[in-house]
Amino acid sequence: MDLRLESVARNEALLREVNRQIERLSDDLDDRSWTTDGRIEFHCECGLTCDRRLLLTHEEYDRIHAEEDRFIVAAGHDSPEIEVVVVRNERYWVVDKLPVAEPLVGADGRPNSD
């Protein structure tokens, strides 16, 4: 895998960690949400230079990230060389890492490697 794609995969894992902190902080709020409809604003986890925000509920976020090799991205922000889109809807897409990229994102219980 080329260095650019390795960087994208590692950036995705970093953004997932940022989003986990956002989710933890939102748990501390009395109403458990940052929007009136119960959704939280998360960063797009595409690993590219991106400032998109995605609205998901706690349940959606937890369900998607139950698998360590899945990430939330804005529509069209997938990297087909290292992942495949498994969910498309009007608010976000879910991508699943290909086996070649899984070790870079800590998938399947493996730690991220530098």
Short mmCIF file of C-alpha atoms in Angstrom, two decimals:
data_model
loop_
_atom_site.label_atom_id
_atom_site.label_comp_id
_atom_site.label_asym_id
_atom_site.label_seq_id
_atom_site.Cartn_x
_atom_site.Cartn_y
_atom_site.Cartn_z
CA MET A 1 0.00 0.00 0.00
CA ASP A 2 1.36 3.43 -0.83
CA LEU A 3 2.19 5.97 1.88
CA ARG A 4 -0.70 8.30 0.98
CA LEU A 5 -3.26 5.55 1.56
CA GLU A 6 -1.55 4.52 4.80
CA SER A 7 -1.80 8.13 5.95
CA VAL A 8 -5.51 8.28 5.05
CA ALA A 9 -6.20 5.08 7.02
CA ARG A 10 -4.29 6.32 10.07
CA ASN A 11 -6.06 9.69 9.91
CA GLU A 12 -9.41 7.88 9.85
CA ALA A 13 -8.50 6.02 13.04
CA LEU A 14 -7.48 9.31 14.67
CA LEU A 15 -10.76 10.99 13.68
CA ARG A 16 -12.69 8.01 15.09
CA GLU A 17 -10.94 8.61 18.43
CA VAL A 18 -11.84 12.31 18.30
CA ASN A 19 -15.46 11.35 17.64
CA ARG A 20 -15.43 8.89 20.55
CA GLN A 21 -14.40 11.77 22.81
CA ILE A 22 -17.24 13.88 21.40
CA GLU A 23 -19.66 11.06 22.16
CA ARG A 24 -18.32 10.69 25.70
CA LEU A 25 -18.67 14.42 26.31
CA SER A 26 -22.22 14.41 24.97
CA ASP A 27 -23.06 11.64 27.45
CA ASP A 28 -22.32 14.11 30.23
CA LEU A 29 -24.99 16.53 29.00
CA ASP A 30 -28.32 16.32 30.77
CA ASP A 31 -30.33 15.81 27.59
CA ARG A 32 -27.70 13.48 25.97
CA SER A 33 -27.80 15.46 22.74
CA TRP A 34 -26.49 18.56 21.05
CA THR A 35 -29.42 19.03 18.68
CA THR A 36 -33.14 19.24 19.29
CA ASP A 37 -33.72 15.95 17.45
CA GLY A 38 -31.26 13.93 19.58
CA ARG A 39 -28.38 13.84 17.10
CA ILE A 40 -24.76 14.67 17.80
CA GLU A 41 -22.43 16.44 15.39
CA PHE A 42 -19.45 14.20 14.54
CA HIS A 43 -16.45 14.80 12.30
CA CYS A 44 -16.36 13.06 8.93
CA GLU A 45 -13.89 10.18 9.40
CA CYS A 46 -12.69 10.17 5.80
CA GLY A 47 -9.05 10.83 6.70
CA LEU A 48 -8.76 13.44 3.97
CA THR A 49 -8.48 17.20 4.44
CA CYS A 50 -12.11 17.67 5.35
CA ASP A 51 -14.21 19.81 7.66
CA ARG A 52 -17.59 18.13 7.12
CA ARG A 53 -19.78 17.33 10.10
CA LEU A 54 -22.26 14.47 10.25
CA LEU A 55 -25.33 14.18 12.48
CA LEU A 56 -25.89 10.80 14.12
CA THR A 57 -27.67 9.56 17.22
CA HIS A 58 -25.74 7.75 19.95
CA GLU A 59 -27.33 4.51 18.82
CA GLU A 60 -26.32 4.97 15.19
CA TYR A 61 -22.77 5.87 16.13
CA ASP A 62 -22.40 2.91 18.51
CA ARG A 63 -23.91 0.45 16.03
CA ILE A 64 -21.57 1.54 13.24
CA HIS A 65 -18.46 1.48 15.42
CA ALA A 66 -19.27 -1.90 16.96
CA GLU A 67 -17.02 -3.13 14.16
CA GLU A 68 -13.55 -1.58 14.47
CA ASP A 69 -13.02 -1.43 10.71
CA ARG A 70 -16.08 0.73 10.01
CA PHE A 71 -16.08 4.51 9.72
CA ILE A 72 -18.62 7.28 9.08
CA VAL A 73 -17.93 9.54 6.12
CA ALA A 74 -19.72 12.18 4.11
CA ALA A 75 -21.19 11.05 0.78
CA GLY A 76 -18.39 10.59 -1.74
CA HIS A 77 -15.61 10.77 0.85
CA ASP A 78 -14.72 7.10 0.55
CA SER A 79 -11.30 5.80 -0.55
CA PRO A 80 -12.06 2.77 -2.74
CA GLU A 81 -8.45 1.58 -2.64
CA ILE A 82 -8.73 0.80 1.09
CA GLU A 83 -12.46 0.53 1.85
CA VAL A 84 -15.88 -0.31 0.51
CA VAL A 85 -19.13 1.60 1.14
CA VAL A 86 -21.57 -0.63 3.06
CA VAL A 87 -24.28 1.93 3.97
CA ARG A 88 -25.48 5.00 2.08
CA ASN A 89 -28.12 7.38 3.37
CA GLU A 90 -28.89 11.08 3.12
CA ARG A 91 -26.85 12.00 6.23
CA TYR A 92 -23.75 9.81 6.03
CA TRP A 93 -22.08 6.78 4.46
CA VAL A 94 -20.45 3.90 6.32
CA VAL A 95 -17.24 2.42 4.95
CA ASP A 96 -15.67 -0.92 5.82
CA LYS A 97 -11.90 -1.30 5.56
CA LEU A 98 -10.46 -3.83 3.15
CA PRO A 99 -8.18 -6.43 4.79
CA VAL A 100 -5.04 -4.64 3.58
CA ALA A 101 -5.98 -1.53 5.61
CA GLU A 102 -7.36 -3.16 8.75
CA PRO A 103 -4.03 -3.31 10.64
CA LEU A 104 -3.61 0.44 10.14
CA VAL A 105 -6.86 1.29 11.92
CA GLY A 106 -6.67 -1.13 14.83
CA ALA A 107 -9.31 -3.46 13.41
CA ASP A 108 -9.91 -6.96 14.70
CA GLY A 109 -8.35 -6.22 18.07
CA ARG A 110 -4.99 -5.22 16.64
CA PRO A 111 -3.41 -1.99 17.82
CA ASN A 112 -2.64 0.84 15.42
CA SER A 113 0.99 0.62 14.32
CA ASP A 114 3.21 3.58 13.50
#
